[in-house]
Coordinates of C-alpha atoms in Angstrom, one line a residue:
M1 CA 90.2 -110.7 -8.7
S2 CA 92.8 -108.6 -10.5
N3 CA 95.9 -110.6 -9.5
G4 CA 97.7 -107.6 -9.3
R5 CA 97.8 -107.2 -12.9
I6 CA 95.0 -107.4 -15.6
P7 CA 91.5 -107.5 -14.1
E8 CA 89.6 -110.8 -14.4
H9 CA 86.7 -109.1 -15.8
V10 CA 88.9 -107.8 -18.6
I11 CA 90.5 -111.3 -19.4
D12 CA 87.1 -112.9 -19.4
A13 CA 85.7 -110.2 -21.7
V14 CA 88.6 -110.4 -24.2
L15 CA 88.4 -114.2 -24.4
K16 CA 84.5 -114.2 -24.8
A17 CA 84.9 -112.0 -27.7
H18 CA 87.2 -114.2 -29.5
D19 CA 87.1 -117.9 -30.6
I20 CA 90.3 -119.4 -29.8
V21 CA 90.0 -121.5 -33.2
E22 CA 89.7 -118.5 -35.1
V23 CA 92.8 -116.8 -33.4
V24 CA 95.2 -119.8 -33.7
G25 CA 93.8 -120.4 -37.1
R26 CA 95.3 -117.4 -38.4
Y27 CA 98.7 -118.7 -37.8
V28 CA 98.3 -122.5 -37.7
H29 CA 96.4 -124.8 -40.4
L30 CA 94.0 -126.9 -37.9
T31 CA 92.1 -130.1 -38.9
K32 CA 89.4 -131.4 -37.0
Q33 CA 90.0 -134.6 -35.1
G34 CA 87.1 -135.6 -32.8
H35 CA 86.5 -133.0 -30.3
Y36 CA 89.7 -131.1 -30.9
L37 CA 91.4 -129.7 -33.5
K38 CA 95.2 -130.5 -34.5
G39 CA 98.1 -128.7 -36.4
L40 CA 101.9 -128.3 -36.3
C41 CA 103.2 -126.3 -33.4
P42 CA 104.2 -122.7 -34.2
F43 CA 106.6 -123.0 -30.9
H44 CA 109.0 -125.8 -31.9
S45 CA 110.0 -127.9 -34.9
E46 CA 108.1 -131.0 -35.9
K47 CA 106.6 -132.9 -38.8
T48 CA 103.8 -134.7 -37.0
P49 CA 101.3 -132.5 -35.7
S50 CA 101.1 -132.5 -31.7
F51 CA 99.6 -129.0 -31.3
T52 CA 95.9 -129.3 -30.3
V53 CA 93.1 -126.8 -29.7
T54 CA 90.1 -127.6 -27.6
P55 CA 87.0 -125.3 -28.6
E56 CA 84.8 -126.6 -25.8
K57 CA 87.5 -125.6 -23.3
Q58 CA 88.9 -122.6 -25.4
I59 CA 92.4 -123.7 -24.7
Y60 CA 95.4 -124.7 -26.8
H61 CA 98.2 -127.1 -25.8
C62 CA 101.2 -128.8 -27.4
F63 CA 102.1 -132.3 -26.2
G64 CA 105.5 -131.8 -28.0
C65 CA 106.9 -128.6 -26.2
G66 CA 104.3 -128.3 -23.4
A67 CA 103.3 -125.0 -24.6
G68 CA 99.6 -124.1 -23.5
G69 CA 97.0 -121.5 -22.6
N70 CA 94.2 -119.5 -23.7
A71 CA 93.9 -117.3 -26.8
I72 CA 95.7 -114.2 -25.0
R73 CA 98.7 -116.2 -24.3
F74 CA 98.8 -117.8 -27.7
V75 CA 99.0 -114.2 -29.3
S76 CA 101.4 -113.2 -26.7
E77 CA 103.8 -116.4 -27.7
V78 CA 103.5 -116.2 -31.2
E79 CA 104.0 -112.3 -31.8
G80 CA 106.5 -112.0 -29.0
L81 CA 104.2 -109.7 -27.0
S82 CA 103.8 -109.3 -23.3
F83 CA 100.3 -110.7 -21.9
G84 CA 99.1 -107.1 -21.7
Q85 CA 100.1 -106.3 -25.0
A86 CA 98.5 -109.4 -26.5
A87 CA 95.1 -108.5 -24.4
R88 CA 95.1 -105.0 -25.5
K89 CA 95.7 -106.3 -29.3
L90 CA 92.8 -108.6 -29.1
A91 CA 90.5 -106.1 -27.1
S92 CA 91.3 -103.6 -30.2
E93 CA 90.2 -106.1 -32.7
A94 CA 87.1 -106.8 -31.1
H95 CA 86.4 -103.0 -30.4
L96 CA 86.4 -103.4 -26.8
E97 CA 86.8 -100.3 -24.5
L98 CA 88.3 -101.9 -21.5
G99 CA 90.8 -99.2 -20.0
I100 CA 93.8 -101.7 -20.1
E101 CA 96.2 -99.2 -20.6
P102 CA 100.1 -100.0 -19.9
K103 CA 100.8 -99.1 -16.0
H104 CA 102.5 -96.0 -15.1
G105 CA 106.3 -96.6 -14.1
A106 CA 106.4 -99.8 -16.1
P107 CA 107.7 -98.6 -19.7
E108 CA 107.3 -100.3 -22.9
P109 CA 110.7 -102.3 -23.7
R110 CA 113.0 -100.1 -25.8
E111 CA 113.0 -102.7 -28.6
N112 CA 109.3 -102.6 -29.0
I113 CA 109.4 -98.5 -29.3
E114 CA 112.2 -98.9 -31.8
R115 CA 110.2 -101.4 -34.0
T116 CA 107.2 -99.4 -33.9
K117 CA 109.1 -96.5 -34.9
L118 CA 111.0 -98.3 -37.6
L119 CA 107.7 -99.7 -39.0
G120 CA 106.5 -96.2 -39.3
G121 CA 109.6 -95.2 -41.2
Y122 CA 109.0 -98.1 -43.7
E123 CA 105.2 -97.2 -44.1
L124 CA 106.2 -93.5 -44.9
A125 CA 108.7 -94.6 -47.3
G126 CA 106.5 -97.0 -49.2
K127 CA 104.0 -94.2 -49.5
L128 CA 106.9 -91.8 -50.9
Y129 CA 107.9 -94.1 -53.5
Q130 CA 104.5 -95.1 -54.8
H131 CA 103.7 -91.4 -55.1
I132 CA 106.9 -90.7 -56.7
L133 CA 106.3 -93.6 -59.3
L134 CA 102.6 -92.6 -60.1
N135 CA 102.6 -88.7 -59.9
T136 CA 105.8 -87.2 -60.8
A137 CA 108.0 -86.8 -63.8
E138 CA 110.8 -88.5 -62.2
G139 CA 108.9 -91.6 -61.9
K140 CA 107.7 -91.7 -65.3
P141 CA 110.3 -93.7 -67.2
A142 CA 109.9 -96.4 -64.5
L143 CA 106.2 -96.2 -64.6
E144 CA 106.5 -96.8 -68.4
Y145 CA 109.0 -99.6 -67.8
L146 CA 106.5 -101.6 -65.7
R147 CA 103.7 -101.1 -68.2
S148 CA 105.9 -102.5 -70.9
R149 CA 106.3 -105.7 -68.7
G150 CA 102.5 -106.0 -68.4
M151 CA 102.0 -104.4 -65.0
N152 CA 98.9 -102.1 -64.8
D153 CA 98.0 -99.9 -62.3
K154 CA 95.8 -102.3 -60.4
V155 CA 98.8 -104.7 -59.8
I156 CA 101.1 -101.6 -58.9
D157 CA 98.5 -100.9 -56.2
T158 CA 98.1 -104.3 -55.1
F159 CA 101.6 -104.9 -54.5
G160 CA 102.6 -101.3 -53.6
I161 CA 105.4 -101.0 -56.1
G162 CA 107.2 -97.6 -56.2
Y163 CA 110.2 -95.8 -57.5
A164 CA 113.3 -94.5 -55.5
P165 CA 114.6 -91.4 -57.4
A166 CA 118.2 -90.7 -58.5
R167 CA 118.7 -88.2 -55.9
W168 CA 120.8 -88.7 -52.7
D169 CA 118.5 -87.5 -50.0
T170 CA 114.6 -87.7 -51.3
L171 CA 113.8 -90.1 -48.2
T172 CA 116.4 -89.0 -45.9
K173 CA 115.0 -85.4 -45.9
L174 CA 111.3 -86.5 -45.3
L175 CA 112.2 -88.7 -42.5
E176 CA 114.0 -86.0 -40.9
K177 CA 111.0 -83.4 -41.4
R178 CA 108.8 -86.0 -40.1
G179 CA 110.8 -86.3 -36.7
F180 CA 112.2 -89.9 -37.1
E181 CA 115.4 -90.6 -35.5
L182 CA 117.9 -91.0 -38.6
A183 CA 120.4 -93.1 -36.6
L184 CA 117.6 -95.6 -36.0
M185 CA 116.3 -95.6 -39.7
E186 CA 120.0 -96.4 -40.8
E187 CA 120.2 -99.3 -38.3
G188 CA 116.8 -100.5 -39.9
G189 CA 118.1 -100.5 -43.2
L190 CA 116.2 -97.6 -44.7
I191 CA 119.2 -95.1 -45.2
S192 CA 122.9 -95.1 -45.2
A193 CA 125.5 -93.3 -43.2
K194 CA 127.9 -91.2 -45.2
Q195 CA 131.6 -92.5 -45.3
D196 CA 132.8 -89.3 -43.5
G197 CA 130.2 -89.5 -40.9
S198 CA 128.8 -86.2 -41.7
G199 CA 125.3 -87.4 -42.0
F200 CA 122.8 -89.9 -43.9
V201 CA 121.8 -90.7 -47.6
D202 CA 119.3 -92.6 -49.2
K203 CA 120.2 -96.2 -49.5
F204 CA 117.9 -97.1 -52.6
R205 CA 118.5 -94.7 -55.7
D206 CA 117.0 -94.7 -59.3
R207 CA 115.4 -98.1 -58.4
I208 CA 111.9 -99.7 -59.1
M209 CA 110.8 -100.5 -55.4
F210 CA 109.1 -103.6 -54.3
P211 CA 107.8 -103.6 -50.7
I212 CA 108.4 -106.5 -48.9
H213 CA 106.1 -107.2 -46.0
D214 CA 105.8 -109.8 -43.0
W215 CA 103.3 -112.2 -42.9
K216 CA 100.8 -109.8 -40.9
G217 CA 101.3 -107.1 -43.8
Q218 CA 103.5 -104.7 -42.2
L219 CA 106.3 -103.3 -44.4
I220 CA 109.6 -104.4 -43.1
A221 CA 111.9 -104.2 -46.1
F222 CA 112.3 -103.4 -49.8
G223 CA 113.4 -105.3 -52.9
G224 CA 114.9 -102.5 -55.5
R225 CA 115.6 -103.2 -59.4
A226 CA 118.1 -101.3 -61.1
M227 CA 116.7 -99.5 -64.1
G228 CA 120.0 -99.6 -66.2
D229 CA 123.1 -101.8 -66.1
V230 CA 123.8 -101.1 -62.6
Q231 CA 124.9 -104.0 -60.6
P232 CA 123.5 -105.6 -58.4
K233 CA 120.6 -105.8 -60.5
Y234 CA 118.4 -106.4 -57.6
L235 CA 119.3 -104.9 -53.9
N236 CA 117.4 -106.2 -51.0
S237 CA 117.3 -104.1 -47.6
P238 CA 119.9 -105.4 -45.1
E239 CA 118.9 -107.8 -42.3
S240 CA 117.3 -105.8 -39.4
M241 CA 115.1 -106.1 -36.2
L242 CA 112.4 -106.4 -38.7
F243 CA 113.8 -108.2 -41.6
H244 CA 115.1 -111.5 -41.4
K245 CA 115.8 -113.0 -45.2
S246 CA 116.1 -116.6 -43.8
R247 CA 112.7 -116.6 -42.5
T248 CA 110.8 -114.0 -44.9
L249 CA 108.7 -114.9 -47.7
Y250 CA 107.8 -112.3 -50.3
N251 CA 103.9 -111.7 -50.8
L252 CA 103.2 -114.3 -48.0
H253 CA 100.6 -111.6 -46.6
L254 CA 98.6 -111.6 -49.7
A255 CA 98.9 -115.2 -50.6
R256 CA 98.2 -116.5 -47.2
P257 CA 94.4 -117.1 -47.4
Q258 CA 94.4 -118.8 -50.5
I259 CA 97.4 -120.8 -49.5
R260 CA 95.5 -121.9 -46.4
K261 CA 92.3 -122.4 -48.4
R262 CA 94.2 -124.9 -51.0
Q263 CA 96.7 -126.4 -49.0
E264 CA 99.1 -125.6 -51.7
L265 CA 101.9 -123.0 -52.1
V266 CA 103.9 -122.0 -55.2
L267 CA 107.3 -121.3 -54.4
F268 CA 109.3 -118.8 -56.9
E269 CA 112.6 -117.1 -56.7
G270 CA 111.9 -113.4 -57.3
Y271 CA 109.2 -110.5 -57.0
V272 CA 108.5 -110.3 -60.6
D273 CA 107.9 -114.0 -61.0
V274 CA 105.3 -113.8 -58.1
I275 CA 103.4 -110.9 -59.4
K276 CA 103.2 -112.1 -63.1
A277 CA 102.1 -115.3 -61.8
W278 CA 99.4 -113.4 -59.4
E279 CA 97.9 -111.7 -62.7
A280 CA 98.0 -115.2 -64.4
G281 CA 95.6 -116.4 -61.7
V282 CA 98.3 -118.1 -59.3
T283 CA 97.5 -116.5 -56.0
T284 CA 99.3 -118.8 -53.9
G285 CA 102.9 -117.6 -54.7
V286 CA 105.6 -116.6 -52.6
A287 CA 109.3 -116.0 -53.3
T288 CA 112.6 -116.3 -51.4
M289 CA 113.7 -113.1 -53.0
G290 CA 117.2 -114.5 -54.4
T291 CA 118.2 -116.0 -51.2
A292 CA 118.5 -119.8 -50.8
L293 CA 115.6 -121.6 -49.3
T294 CA 116.1 -122.3 -45.5
P295 CA 114.7 -124.7 -43.0
E296 CA 113.1 -121.7 -41.5
H297 CA 111.3 -120.9 -44.7
A298 CA 110.2 -124.3 -45.0
E299 CA 108.6 -124.7 -41.5
A300 CA 106.8 -121.4 -42.2
V301 CA 105.6 -123.0 -45.4
R302 CA 104.6 -126.3 -43.8
R303 CA 102.5 -124.6 -41.1
L304 CA 100.3 -123.3 -44.1
A305 CA 100.3 -125.8 -46.6
E306 CA 100.5 -129.6 -47.3
R307 CA 101.8 -129.3 -50.8
V308 CA 104.5 -127.2 -52.4
I309 CA 105.3 -126.5 -56.1
V310 CA 108.9 -125.1 -56.8
A311 CA 108.7 -123.1 -59.7
Y312 CA 112.4 -121.6 -60.2
D313 CA 113.9 -120.6 -63.4
G314 CA 114.7 -123.0 -66.0
D315 CA 118.4 -122.3 -66.3
A316 CA 121.0 -124.4 -64.7
A317 CA 120.9 -122.1 -61.5
G318 CA 117.6 -122.4 -61.1
R319 CA 117.4 -126.1 -61.7
N320 CA 120.1 -126.5 -59.0
A321 CA 118.3 -124.6 -56.4
A322 CA 115.1 -126.4 -57.2
Y323 CA 117.0 -129.8 -56.5
K324 CA 118.5 -128.3 -53.3
S325 CA 114.8 -127.2 -52.1
I326 CA 113.4 -130.7 -52.3
P327 CA 115.0 -132.1 -49.2
I328 CA 114.4 -129.0 -47.1
L329 CA 110.7 -129.0 -47.9
E330 CA 110.3 -132.8 -47.5
N331 CA 112.3 -132.8 -44.2
A332 CA 109.7 -130.3 -43.0
G333 CA 106.8 -132.6 -43.9
C334 CA 105.7 -131.2 -47.4
E335 CA 104.5 -133.0 -50.3
V336 CA 106.8 -131.6 -53.1
K337 CA 106.3 -131.3 -56.8
V338 CA 108.6 -129.2 -59.3
A339 CA 107.3 -127.0 -62.2
V340 CA 109.7 -127.6 -65.2
L341 CA 110.4 -124.5 -67.4
P342 CA 111.5 -125.2 -70.9
G343 CA 115.2 -123.8 -71.7
T344 CA 116.3 -121.2 -69.5
Q345 CA 113.2 -119.2 -69.4
D346 CA 111.9 -118.0 -66.0
P347 CA 108.2 -117.8 -65.1
D348 CA 107.8 -114.1 -66.1
E349 CA 109.4 -114.8 -69.6
Y350 CA 107.1 -117.9 -69.9
I351 CA 104.0 -116.1 -69.2
T352 CA 105.0 -113.1 -71.2
A353 CA 105.8 -115.4 -74.3
N354 CA 103.0 -118.1 -73.9
G355 CA 100.2 -116.3 -71.8
S356 CA 98.5 -116.8 -68.5
E357 CA 96.7 -120.0 -69.4
R358 CA 99.5 -122.2 -70.8
F359 CA 101.5 -121.2 -67.8
V360 CA 99.0 -122.4 -65.4
R361 CA 98.2 -125.5 -67.5
E362 CA 101.7 -126.5 -69.0
V363 CA 103.8 -125.4 -65.9
I364 CA 101.9 -125.2 -62.6
E365 CA 99.3 -128.1 -63.0
A366 CA 101.9 -130.2 -65.0
A367 CA 104.4 -129.9 -62.1
V368 CA 106.0 -133.4 -61.5
P369 CA 106.6 -135.3 -58.2
S370 CA 110.1 -134.6 -56.7
I371 CA 111.2 -138.1 -57.5
K372 CA 110.6 -137.5 -60.9
Y373 CA 112.2 -134.1 -61.1
K374 CA 115.3 -135.8 -59.2
L375 CA 115.3 -138.5 -62.1
L376 CA 115.1 -135.8 -64.6
Y377 CA 117.8 -133.7 -63.0
F378 CA 120.5 -136.3 -63.0
R379 CA 119.8 -137.7 -66.4
K380 CA 121.4 -134.6 -67.8
D381 CA 124.8 -135.8 -66.5
Y382 CA 124.6 -138.9 -68.6
K383 CA 125.3 -139.6 -72.2
L384 CA 122.5 -142.2 -72.6
Q385 CA 123.6 -143.2 -76.2
E386 CA 126.4 -144.9 -74.7
D387 CA 125.8 -148.3 -72.9
V388 CA 128.2 -147.7 -70.1
E389 CA 126.7 -144.3 -69.1
K390 CA 123.3 -145.7 -69.6
L391 CA 124.0 -148.6 -67.2
R392 CA 125.5 -145.9 -64.7
Y393 CA 122.3 -143.7 -65.0
I394 CA 120.0 -146.7 -64.6
Q395 CA 121.9 -147.7 -61.4
Q396 CA 121.7 -144.1 -59.9
A397 CA 117.8 -144.0 -60.9
L398 CA 117.4 -147.1 -58.9
K399 CA 119.2 -145.8 -55.8
L400 CA 116.9 -142.8 -56.1
I401 CA 113.7 -145.0 -56.4
A402 CA 114.8 -147.4 -53.5
A403 CA 114.6 -144.3 -51.2
I404 CA 110.9 -143.9 -51.7
P405 CA 109.2 -145.1 -48.6
T406 CA 105.9 -146.8 -50.2
P407 CA 105.8 -150.0 -52.3
I408 CA 103.5 -148.8 -54.9
E409 CA 105.5 -145.8 -55.6
R410 CA 108.5 -147.7 -55.9
D411 CA 106.8 -150.2 -58.3
H412 CA 105.3 -147.4 -60.4
Y413 CA 108.9 -145.8 -61.1
V414 CA 110.6 -149.2 -61.6
K415 CA 108.1 -150.0 -64.2
E416 CA 108.6 -146.6 -66.0
L417 CA 112.5 -147.3 -65.9
V418 CA 111.9 -150.8 -67.0
G419 CA 109.7 -149.5 -69.9
E420 CA 112.1 -146.8 -71.2
F421 CA 115.3 -148.8 -71.3
N422 CA 113.7 -152.3 -72.0
L423 CA 115.0 -153.8 -69.0
S424 CA 113.9 -157.1 -67.1
Y425 CA 111.6 -156.0 -64.2
D426 CA 112.7 -159.0 -62.2
S427 CA 116.4 -157.9 -62.4
A428 CA 115.4 -154.2 -61.7
M429 CA 113.4 -155.0 -58.5
Q430 CA 116.4 -157.4 -57.5
T431 CA 118.7 -154.8 -57.9
L432 CA 116.5 -152.3 -56.1
N433 CA 116.0 -154.6 -53.1
E434 CA 119.5 -155.1 -52.8
I435 CA 120.3 -151.2 -52.6
R436 CA 117.8 -151.2 -49.7
M437 CA 118.9 -154.0 -47.9
Q438 CA 122.4 -152.4 -48.0
T439 CA 121.0 -149.0 -47.2
E440 CA 119.1 -150.5 -44.0
K441 CA 122.3 -152.4 -42.9
N442 CA 124.3 -149.3 -43.1
E443 CA 121.9 -147.3 -41.2
R444 CA 121.7 -150.0 -38.3
V445 CA 125.6 -149.8 -38.1
R446 CA 125.8 -146.0 -37.9
D447 CA 122.6 -145.9 -35.6
N448 CA 122.0 -142.4 -37.1
K449 CA 120.1 -140.6 -34.6
D450 CA 121.7 -137.2 -34.9
N451 CA 118.7 -135.6 -36.1
P452 CA 115.3 -136.7 -34.6
W453 CA 113.1 -134.3 -36.5
N454 CA 110.2 -134.4 -33.9
N455 CA 112.3 -134.7 -30.8
V456 CA 113.9 -131.1 -30.8
M457 CA 112.5 -127.9 -29.4
N458 CA 113.4 -124.4 -30.5
D459 CA 116.1 -124.2 -27.6
G460 CA 117.8 -127.4 -28.9
R461 CA 117.0 -129.5 -25.8
P462 CA 115.4 -133.0 -26.4
R463 CA 111.8 -133.5 -25.4
I464 CA 110.1 -136.5 -24.2
T465 CA 107.4 -137.4 -26.9
K466 CA 105.8 -140.1 -24.6
P467 CA 106.2 -138.8 -20.8
S468 CA 105.8 -141.6 -18.3
M469 CA 102.8 -141.3 -16.0
G470 CA 105.4 -140.5 -13.0
P471 CA 105.2 -141.1 -9.3
A472 CA 101.7 -141.9 -7.6
Y473 CA 101.8 -138.7 -5.7
Q474 CA 102.6 -136.8 -8.8
F475 CA 99.6 -138.5 -10.7
A476 CA 97.4 -137.7 -7.7
E477 CA 98.2 -134.2 -7.8
R478 CA 97.5 -133.7 -11.5
Q479 CA 94.3 -135.4 -11.3
L480 CA 93.2 -133.6 -8.2
L481 CA 94.1 -130.4 -9.9
A482 CA 92.2 -131.1 -13.1
V483 CA 88.9 -131.8 -11.1
M484 CA 89.7 -128.5 -8.9
L485 CA 89.7 -126.5 -12.3
T486 CA 86.1 -127.3 -13.2
D487 CA 84.6 -128.0 -9.6
R488 CA 84.6 -125.0 -6.9
E489 CA 83.3 -127.5 -4.1
V490 CA 86.1 -129.9 -4.5
A491 CA 88.8 -127.0 -4.6
G492 CA 87.3 -125.8 -1.3
Y493 CA 87.6 -129.3 0.0
V494 CA 91.1 -129.7 -1.0
E495 CA 91.9 -126.5 0.5
R496 CA 90.5 -127.5 4.1
K497 CA 92.2 -130.9 3.7
L498 CA 95.5 -130.3 2.1
R499 CA 96.1 -126.6 1.7
D500 CA 99.6 -126.2 0.3
Q501 CA 100.9 -129.8 0.9
F502 CA 101.3 -130.5 -2.7
N503 CA 104.8 -132.0 -3.3
V504 CA 105.4 -130.7 -6.8
E505 CA 106.2 -126.8 -6.5
A506 CA 104.3 -125.6 -9.6
H507 CA 101.3 -127.9 -8.4
A508 CA 101.3 -126.1 -5.1
A509 CA 101.5 -122.7 -6.8
L510 CA 98.6 -123.5 -9.1
A511 CA 96.4 -124.8 -6.3
A512 CA 97.1 -121.6 -4.5
Y513 CA 96.0 -119.6 -7.5
L514 CA 92.9 -121.5 -7.6
Y515 CA 92.1 -121.2 -3.9
A516 CA 92.4 -117.2 -4.4
Y517 CA 90.3 -117.3 -7.9
Y518 CA 87.4 -119.0 -6.1
A519 CA 87.8 -117.0 -3.0
G520 CA 87.0 -113.9 -5.1
G521 CA 83.8 -115.2 -6.1
S522 CA 84.7 -116.5 -9.4
E523 CA 82.8 -119.3 -11.1
P524 CA 84.7 -122.3 -12.6
N525 CA 86.1 -121.5 -15.9
P526 CA 89.4 -122.9 -16.7
T527 CA 89.8 -120.5 -19.7
T528 CA 89.4 -117.4 -17.5
F529 CA 91.4 -119.0 -14.6
I530 CA 94.4 -119.5 -16.9
G531 CA 94.2 -116.0 -18.0
T532 CA 94.5 -114.7 -14.6
L533 CA 97.8 -116.6 -14.3
Q534 CA 99.8 -114.5 -16.4
D535 CA 102.7 -116.9 -16.1
T536 CA 103.7 -118.8 -19.0
K537 CA 104.7 -122.2 -17.0
L538 CA 101.7 -122.1 -15.0
E539 CA 99.6 -121.4 -17.9
S540 CA 101.2 -124.2 -19.8
L541 CA 100.6 -126.6 -16.7
A542 CA 97.2 -125.7 -16.2
S543 CA 96.3 -125.9 -20.2
S544 CA 97.7 -129.6 -20.0
L545 CA 95.4 -130.5 -17.0
T546 CA 92.5 -129.2 -19.0
L547 CA 93.1 -132.1 -21.3
I548 CA 92.8 -134.8 -18.5
D549 CA 89.4 -136.6 -19.0
N550 CA 88.2 -137.2 -15.4
R551 CA 84.4 -137.1 -16.2
N552 CA 84.0 -140.7 -15.2
G553 CA 85.0 -142.4 -12.0
I554 CA 85.5 -139.2 -9.9
N555 CA 83.6 -139.3 -6.7
D556 CA 84.6 -138.3 -3.0
A557 CA 86.2 -141.7 -2.3
V558 CA 88.6 -141.0 -5.2
I559 CA 89.3 -137.5 -4.1
D560 CA 90.0 -138.9 -0.6
D561 CA 92.3 -141.3 -2.1
Y562 CA 94.3 -138.6 -4.1
I563 CA 94.7 -136.7 -0.8
R564 CA 95.9 -139.6 0.9
E565 CA 98.5 -140.4 -1.7
I566 CA 99.8 -136.7 -1.6
R567 CA 100.1 -136.8 2.0
K568 CA 101.8 -140.2 2.1
Y569 CA 104.8 -139.3 0.0
P570 CA 106.6 -136.9 2.6
M571 CA 106.2 -139.7 4.8
L572 CA 107.8 -142.3 2.7
Q573 CA 110.6 -140.1 2.0
L574 CA 111.1 -139.5 5.8
L575 CA 111.0 -143.3 6.2
E576 CA 113.7 -143.7 3.6
R577 CA 115.8 -141.2 5.3
K578 CA 115.5 -143.0 8.5
R579 CA 116.2 -146.3 7.1
E580 CA 119.7 -145.0 5.9
E581 CA 120.4 -143.4 9.2
V582 CA 119.7 -146.9 10.7
K583 CA 122.4 -148.5 8.3
Q584 CA 124.8 -145.6 9.3
A585 CA 124.4 -146.1 12.8
E586 CA 124.9 -149.7 12.7
R587 CA 128.1 -149.1 10.5
I588 CA 129.7 -147.1 13.4
G589 CA 128.4 -149.3 16.1
D590 CA 126.0 -146.9 17.5
I591 CA 123.4 -149.3 18.8
S592 CA 121.3 -146.9 21.1
R593 CA 120.8 -144.6 18.0
A594 CA 120.0 -147.6 15.6
L595 CA 117.3 -148.9 18.1
Q596 CA 115.7 -145.5 18.6
L597 CA 115.6 -145.0 14.7
A598 CA 114.0 -148.4 14.3
S599 CA 111.3 -147.3 16.9
E600 CA 110.6 -144.1 14.9
I601 CA 110.3 -146.4 11.7
I602 CA 107.9 -148.8 13.2
S603 CA 106.0 -145.5 14.4
L604 CA 105.9 -144.2 10.7
E605 CA 105.0 -147.5 9.2
K606 CA 101.7 -147.5 11.3
Q607 CA 100.8 -144.1 10.2
L608 CA 101.3 -145.0 6.8
K609 CA 99.0 -148.0 7.1
S610 CA 96.3 -146.2 9.0
S611 CA 96.4 -143.3 6.6

């Protein structure tokens, strides 16, 4: 059965070549829970995992936003590909020659074509810049500078570091020679348009070039560091169809495997910090590239790691940025620690001055919990040698400690505070409890429900975390379809008895697809069947049905009960309408009409009792 699109045998071959756990695991950190695996949904924002993968059925389903389907659908949704593109991608990975080329008359969307061309332009630019750095006289000063900063050829190769020469049109000429559309390259941030509109020039000149990749390893932007006193010192590519600063983390493509393995990520501010830390043995480092940490960054981090160490610069700006990052990361569900650097040093300077071992031992491994950092952060604002200032700081510290959710942690930090300032433990705890009671009172008054973190999907619409079972006919339809997905005989029986008489439109559509699927000679296989649908809503519905456990208690009598319940609903609706019509007839004095309707109601009630 081809379903008018990708043939069933093609879908089946692609799905058999891939384990959904491995496919989903590239994007979502999954943990084993019984017979399924669980993780944070990549399709909507959440702190508590509601996204499940069932290896036995090769299906994924999110109880939060309803997304669901097989491995092909997952790749389609997570990478923004069509179903056919996702199938071709997975087929290519498995080295399958399946002949599933795009159909004639259905051209690839223009945006996809432009993205592909722009990616090609960036790849060419990356090769050019690295060649100039390593193999030309123009690149020699930059190469010597990098080596003076402790970066050897292996590091340069690993991170693809290059050099953009001081000339105006080195890259522009190469792009034009290779047939790239210069206007598109300008739109994508690789080159700039001349002010007089007469052509294009290179965007980056006389700068050391740091390639920026997306998490898949595709080069999507550059960061250029000036060689002299030119401002700005660092210049990033502008936002484009490939590059979004609020969502991109530098070095995520290289660090990702180790981050997933260790469930820990180290967050730096810049490229050089990441690179020097990598050489020091910290291979879980990423950077926000000079831009402030965003909720989108934090969500990307949380999907990969449970723990985050913030290792920003030691100066005032770095300390402020670290402090501001804490709530963003914690709101995303991360456990946060902060690495404290002495003085105004940044990680690069610390490693250069003290060596790799001390950096790992005294900075990364010595990172303090977020509450400890907050206490240190506020401490600088008070003159603790003065009693009034000391009391103000203690009050501020108790407010911070009062917000800690667990009693054991609160007790630990209260004892530290008591020991340092020679306070009475009982009075400190009394003050803390008063703060907590006042906070709870304020929250009750405000009823602050503005941001229910796990109750909003990406489109901003509220979701129902615990849907009700719904009317009896809906329950019966879902149960029946769940059985039909795995039992060909039941599907045939339902087709003879019920055909398209499902009351929910989506249920009727899914039943029709099932009838056709089995009519084509296919064997029961929910994963393959879902692939033949190639419709996001129906795939999500079908994937949710596979999670219904109806292995016990399903027999012929139960099937017949479900069918009766489904057939009964239209009659109940008709009965309700006729009762309303009786009331209207009586109001206007139409007795004969009321009697006729009453007779019809009695007849319907008899049919319902006998059905």
